CSV table of C-alpha atoms and ligand atoms in Angstrom, one decimal:
chain,number,residue,atom,x,y,z
T,1,UNK,CA,-64.7,201.6,104.0
T,2,UNK,CA,-66.8,198.5,103.7
T,3,UNK,CA,-65.4,194.8,103.9
T,4,UNK,CA,-67.0,191.5,103.0
T,5,UNK,CA,-65.1,188.4,103.6
T,6,UNK,CA,-66.7,185.0,102.6
T,7,UNK,CA,-65.7,181.9,104.9
T,8,UNK,CA,-66.9,178.3,104.3
T,9,UNK,CA,-67.1,175.8,107.1
T,10,UNK,CA,-68.4,172.5,105.3
T,11,UNK,CA,-71.8,173.3,104.3
T,12,UNK,CA,-72.0,176.5,106.4
T,13,UNK,CA,-71.2,179.8,104.9
T,14,UNK,CA,-70.1,183.0,107.2
T,15,UNK,CA,-70.3,186.4,105.6
T,16,UNK,CA,-68.0,188.5,107.8
T,17,UNK,CA,-69.0,192.0,107.3
T,18,UNK,CA,-67.4,195.4,108.1
T,19,UNK,CA,-68.0,198.9,108.0
T,20,UNK,CA,-66.0,202.1,109.0
T,21,UNK,CA,-66.7,205.6,108.0
T,22,UNK,CA,-62.9,206.2,108.3
T,23,UNK,CA,-60.1,203.7,107.8
T,24,UNK,CA,-60.2,200.0,108.3
T,25,UNK,CA,-63.4,198.7,110.3
T,26,UNK,CA,-62.5,198.1,114.0
T,27,UNK,CA,-65.2,195.4,114.5
T,28,UNK,CA,-67.0,192.9,112.1
T,29,UNK,CA,-70.0,190.7,112.6
T,30,UNK,CA,-70.9,187.4,110.8
T,31,UNK,CA,-74.2,186.4,109.2
T,32,UNK,CA,-74.5,182.7,108.5
T,33,UNK,CA,-76.0,180.8,105.7
T,34,UNK,CA,-76.9,177.4,105.6
T,35,UNK,CA,-79.2,175.8,102.7
T,36,UNK,CA,-81.7,178.5,102.2
T,37,UNK,CA,-81.8,180.0,105.9
T,38,UNK,CA,-80.1,183.1,107.1
T,39,UNK,CA,-78.9,183.5,110.5
T,40,UNK,CA,-78.8,187.1,111.6
T,41,UNK,CA,-78.8,190.1,109.2
T,42,UNK,CA,-75.6,192.1,109.9
T,43,UNK,CA,-75.3,195.9,110.4
T,44,UNK,CA,-77.4,198.5,108.5
T,45,UNK,CA,-74.3,200.1,107.0
T,46,UNK,CA,-74.0,196.9,105.0
T,47,UNK,CA,-77.7,196.4,103.8
T,48,UNK,CA,-76.6,196.3,100.0
T,49,UNK,CA,-74.2,193.5,100.4
T,50,UNK,CA,-77.0,191.5,102.8
T,51,UNK,CA,-79.6,192.0,100.2
T,52,UNK,CA,-77.1,190.5,97.4
T,53,UNK,CA,-76.5,187.5,99.9
T,54,UNK,CA,-80.3,186.9,100.5
T,55,UNK,CA,-80.9,187.0,96.7
T,56,UNK,CA,-77.7,184.9,95.9
T,57,UNK,CA,-78.8,182.0,98.4
T,58,UNK,CA,-82.3,182.2,97.4
T,59,UNK,CA,-82.9,182.5,101.4
T,60,UNK,CA,-86.6,181.3,102.3
T,61,UNK,CA,-86.3,182.3,105.9
T,62,UNK,CA,-84.2,184.3,108.4
T,63,UNK,CA,-83.5,183.5,112.2
T,64,UNK,CA,-82.7,186.4,114.4
T,65,UNK,CA,-80.6,185.6,117.6
T,66,UNK,CA,-81.3,189.0,119.3
T,67,UNK,CA,-82.3,192.5,118.4
T,68,UNK,CA,-78.7,194.4,118.8
T,69,UNK,CA,-78.0,196.5,115.7
T,70,UNK,CA,-75.3,194.3,114.4
T,71,UNK,CA,-77.6,191.4,114.3
T,72,UNK,CA,-80.9,192.7,113.4
T,73,UNK,CA,-80.0,195.9,111.3
T,74,UNK,CA,-81.3,194.6,107.8
T,75,UNK,CA,-84.2,192.5,109.1
T,76,UNK,CA,-86.6,195.4,108.1
T,77,UNK,CA,-85.2,195.9,104.5
T,78,UNK,CA,-84.9,192.1,104.0
T,79,UNK,CA,-88.6,192.2,104.8
T,80,UNK,CA,-89.5,194.6,102.7
T,81,UNK,CA,-87.5,193.3,99.6
T,82,UNK,CA,-88.4,189.7,99.8
T,83,UNK,CA,-91.4,189.3,102.2
T,84,UNK,CA,-90.0,186.1,103.6
T,85,UNK,CA,-90.5,185.1,107.3
T,86,UNK,CA,-87.9,186.4,109.9
T,87,UNK,CA,-88.5,184.5,113.1
T,88,UNK,CA,-87.1,185.4,116.6
T,89,UNK,CA,-88.0,184.9,120.1
T,90,UNK,CA,-91.1,186.6,121.2
T,91,UNK,CA,-89.0,189.0,123.3
T,92,UNK,CA,-87.0,190.0,120.1
T,93,UNK,CA,-90.3,190.5,118.3
T,94,UNK,CA,-91.7,192.8,121.1
T,95,UNK,CA,-88.4,194.7,121.2
T,96,UNK,CA,-88.5,195.4,117.5
T,97,UNK,CA,-91.9,196.3,116.8
T,98,UNK,CA,-91.1,200.0,117.7
T,99,UNK,CA,-87.9,201.8,117.2
T,100,UNK,CA,-85.6,202.2,120.4
T,101,UNK,CA,-82.9,204.6,121.3
T,102,UNK,CA,-79.2,203.5,120.7
T,103,UNK,CA,-75.8,205.3,121.4
T,104,UNK,CA,-74.1,207.6,119.0
T,105,UNK,CA,-71.3,205.0,118.6
T,106,UNK,CA,-73.8,202.2,117.8
T,107,UNK,CA,-74.9,204.6,115.0
T,108,UNK,CA,-71.4,205.2,114.0
T,109,UNK,CA,-70.1,201.6,113.9
T,110,UNK,CA,-72.9,199.4,113.0
T,111,UNK,CA,-75.9,201.9,111.8
T,112,UNK,CA,-79.4,202.0,113.3
T,113,UNK,CA,-82.2,199.1,113.3
T,114,UNK,CA,-85.5,200.0,111.7
T,115,UNK,CA,-88.6,198.8,113.5
T,116,UNK,CA,-90.0,195.7,111.6
T,117,UNK,CA,-92.9,193.1,112.3
T,118,UNK,CA,-91.1,189.8,112.8
T,119,UNK,CA,-92.6,186.1,112.9
T,120,UNK,CA,-93.0,183.9,115.7
T,121,UNK,CA,-90.4,181.0,115.6
T,122,UNK,CA,-92.1,177.7,115.3
T,123,UNK,CA,-92.2,176.2,118.8
T,124,UNK,CA,-89.3,173.7,119.8
T,125,UNK,CA,-88.5,172.8,116.4
T,126,UNK,CA,-88.0,174.5,113.0
T,127,UNK,CA,-87.7,171.9,110.1
T,128,UNK,CA,-86.5,172.7,106.6
T,129,UNK,CA,-85.2,170.1,104.0
T,130,UNK,CA,-82.4,168.3,106.1
T,131,UNK,CA,-82.2,171.0,108.8
T,132,UNK,CA,-83.7,171.1,111.9
T,133,UNK,CA,-83.3,174.2,114.2
T,134,UNK,CA,-84.3,174.4,117.7
T,135,UNK,CA,-84.6,177.8,119.5
T,136,UNK,CA,-82.9,178.0,122.9
T,137,UNK,CA,-83.5,181.4,125.0
T,138,UNK,CA,-80.1,182.3,126.4
T,139,UNK,CA,-80.6,185.6,128.1
T,140,UNK,CA,-77.8,187.6,129.7
T,141,UNK,CA,-76.0,189.3,126.9
T,142,UNK,CA,-79.6,191.0,126.4
T,143,UNK,CA,-83.1,189.8,127.8
T,144,UNK,CA,-84.1,188.5,124.3
T,145,UNK,CA,-80.8,186.6,123.4
T,146,UNK,CA,-81.2,183.3,122.0
T,147,UNK,CA,-79.4,180.8,120.3
T,148,UNK,CA,-80.4,178.4,117.2
T,149,UNK,CA,-79.1,174.8,117.5
T,150,UNK,CA,-79.2,172.8,114.3
T,151,UNK,CA,-79.8,169.4,115.8
T,152,UNK,CA,-79.1,167.0,112.7
T,153,UNK,CA,-75.3,168.4,112.4
T,154,UNK,CA,-74.6,169.8,115.6
T,155,UNK,CA,-74.0,173.3,114.7
T,156,UNK,CA,-74.8,175.8,117.2
T,157,UNK,CA,-75.4,179.6,116.0
T,158,UNK,CA,-74.7,181.2,119.1
T,159,UNK,CA,-75.2,185.0,118.4
T,160,UNK,CA,-73.2,186.7,121.1
T,161,UNK,CA,-73.2,184.0,123.7
T,162,UNK,CA,-69.6,183.1,123.3
T,163,UNK,CA,-67.6,186.2,121.7
T,164,UNK,CA,-64.2,184.8,123.2
T,165,UNK,CA,-62.9,182.5,126.1
T,166,UNK,CA,-62.1,185.6,128.1
T,167,UNK,CA,-63.9,188.7,127.6
T,168,UNK,CA,-62.9,192.3,128.6
T,169,UNK,CA,-66.1,194.0,128.9
T,170,UNK,CA,-69.9,194.1,129.2
T,171,UNK,CA,-72.8,196.4,127.9
T,172,UNK,CA,-74.3,198.3,130.7
T,173,UNK,CA,-77.4,196.1,130.6
T,174,UNK,CA,-75.6,192.8,130.5
T,175,UNK,CA,-76.1,190.4,133.4
T,176,UNK,CA,-73.4,187.8,134.6
T,177,UNK,CA,-75.5,185.5,136.4
T,178,UNK,CA,-78.0,185.1,133.5
T,179,UNK,CA,-75.0,184.5,131.0
T,180,UNK,CA,-73.6,181.9,133.4
T,181,UNK,CA,-77.1,180.1,133.5
T,182,UNK,CA,-77.6,180.2,129.7
T,183,UNK,CA,-74.2,179.0,128.9
T,184,UNK,CA,-74.9,176.0,131.5
T,185,UNK,CA,-77.9,175.4,129.9
T,186,UNK,CA,-76.7,175.4,126.1
T,187,UNK,CA,-73.8,172.9,127.1
T,188,UNK,CA,-76.3,170.5,128.3
T,189,UNK,CA,-77.2,170.0,124.4
T,190,UNK,CA,-75.4,168.1,121.7
T,191,UNK,CA,-73.2,170.3,119.4
T,192,UNK,CA,-69.7,170.7,118.2
T,193,UNK,CA,-69.7,173.7,115.9
T,194,UNK,CA,-69.9,177.2,117.5
T,195,UNK,CA,-70.9,179.6,114.9
T,196,UNK,CA,-70.4,182.8,117.1
T,197,UNK,CA,-71.4,186.2,115.4
T,198,UNK,CA,-68.0,187.4,116.0
T,199,UNK,CA,-65.6,184.6,116.6
T,200,UNK,CA,-66.6,181.2,114.9
T,201,UNK,CA,-65.1,178.1,116.4
T,202,UNK,CA,-66.1,175.3,113.8
T,203,UNK,CA,-64.6,172.6,115.4
T,204,UNK,CA,-64.5,171.9,119.4
T,205,UNK,CA,-67.0,174.5,119.9
T,206,UNK,CA,-68.4,173.1,123.2
T,207,UNK,CA,-64.9,173.1,124.7
T,208,UNK,CA,-64.5,176.8,123.8
T,209,UNK,CA,-68.0,177.6,125.1
T,210,UNK,CA,-67.1,175.6,128.6
T,211,UNK,CA,-63.8,177.7,128.7
T,212,UNK,CA,-66.0,181.0,128.7
T,213,UNK,CA,-68.3,179.3,131.6
T,214,UNK,CA,-65.2,178.6,133.5
T,215,UNK,CA,-63.9,182.2,133.2
T,216,UNK,CA,-67.2,183.9,134.0
T,217,UNK,CA,-67.6,181.5,137.0
T,218,UNK,CA,-64.1,182.3,138.3
T,219,UNK,CA,-64.7,186.0,137.7
T,220,UNK,CA,-68.0,185.9,139.5
T,221,UNK,CA,-66.2,183.9,142.4
T,222,UNK,CA,-63.2,186.4,142.7
T,223,UNK,CA,-65.5,189.6,142.6
T,224,UNK,CA,-68.0,188.4,144.9
T,225,UNK,CA,-65.3,187.5,147.8
T,226,UNK,CA,-63.9,190.9,147.4
T,227,UNK,CA,-67.5,192.3,147.6
T,228,UNK,CA,-68.2,190.4,150.8
T,229,UNK,CA,-64.9,192.1,152.2
T,230,UNK,CA,-66.5,195.3,151.8
T,231,UNK,CA,-64.3,196.6,148.4
T,232,UNK,CA,-66.1,198.7,145.8
T,233,UNK,CA,-66.0,198.4,142.3
T,234,UNK,CA,-62.6,200.6,142.0
T,235,UNK,CA,-60.9,198.6,144.7
T,236,UNK,CA,-62.1,195.2,143.2
T,237,UNK,CA,-60.5,196.2,139.9
T,238,UNK,CA,-57.4,197.2,141.5
T,239,UNK,CA,-57.0,194.0,143.6
T,240,UNK,CA,-57.8,191.7,140.7
T,241,UNK,CA,-55.7,193.9,138.5
T,242,UNK,CA,-58.6,194.2,135.8
T,243,UNK,CA,-58.0,196.9,133.3
T,244,UNK,CA,-60.4,198.9,131.1
T,245,UNK,CA,-59.9,198.8,127.5
T,246,UNK,CA,-59.8,202.7,127.6
T,247,UNK,CA,-60.4,203.2,123.5
T,248,UNK,CA,-63.5,200.9,123.6
T,249,UNK,CA,-64.7,202.6,126.8
T,250,UNK,CA,-64.2,206.2,125.4
T,251,UNK,CA,-65.8,205.1,121.7
T,252,UNK,CA,-68.7,203.7,123.6
T,253,UNK,CA,-69.3,206.8,126.1
T,254,UNK,CA,-68.6,204.3,129.0
T,255,UNK,CA,-71.7,201.9,127.8
T,256,UNK,CA,-68.9,199.2,127.3
T,257,UNK,CA,-66.6,198.5,130.0
T,258,UNK,CA,-64.8,196.0,132.3
T,259,UNK,CA,-66.4,198.0,135.3
T,260,UNK,CA,-69.7,196.9,134.0
T,261,UNK,CA,-68.8,193.3,134.5
T,262,UNK,CA,-67.7,193.9,138.1
T,263,UNK,CA,-71.0,195.7,138.7
T,264,UNK,CA,-73.1,193.0,137.1
T,265,UNK,CA,-71.4,190.5,139.6
T,266,UNK,CA,-71.8,192.9,142.8
T,267,UNK,CA,-75.5,193.5,141.9
T,268,UNK,CA,-76.3,189.8,141.2
T,269,UNK,CA,-74.4,188.8,144.4
T,270,UNK,CA,-76.4,191.3,146.7
T,271,UNK,CA,-79.7,189.8,145.5
Y,301,LIG,FE1,-75.2,191.6,121.0
């Protein structure tokens, strides 16, 4: 089953895309359109819909927040069909020039990403009509993760930096200390709208992102105190009453879990 919902936040359009082989989609992802710029390209299972969006809005350039398959899944087909620049951080360009392995659940939920030659982001500012984008590298969710700030209107296209005030799981390669540093840095910029790929907050976005920072800092503090007392991952989870989202963990073959969040704190705290 495929779902496409179009949301309008002033001059910003969000296309919420969902796909499921069986039943209703469990997860959706947003691609954003502002003027003739597309931010992120959705999952490859939704390639036809995304190509239609590119055509309908006469998209002239694409900005990519990071290489994960629900954001970059249609970069290659867009490049092939329209030959327009798809700009990204140099680490995203490196990651996407060759194919890389993903888990079966990633194939199932989002679809694979095809290798593609991306374009460099114009350093500091990308200007187009009355839009002025700035790339801010914001690692932690992934090494290459970046956000795009539209400075004239105060819109932050935040990829997977926010997701929610409180989060319940990490992928195995996420780094909490980098996420905390990235959010602190991003909060030093001026913006009000937080266009998260999974959870848009068009008003008071800065407050929502600050709440996420507070949550991560508290989590870090609580886990590291118990680690200092010699408790292992399991005992820390029990002490803090942290529960696994069992279904998510099962579907994702353990690659996504609360335990990964705890482990990330312990690893960072040791170093
Ligand atoms: Fe991601």
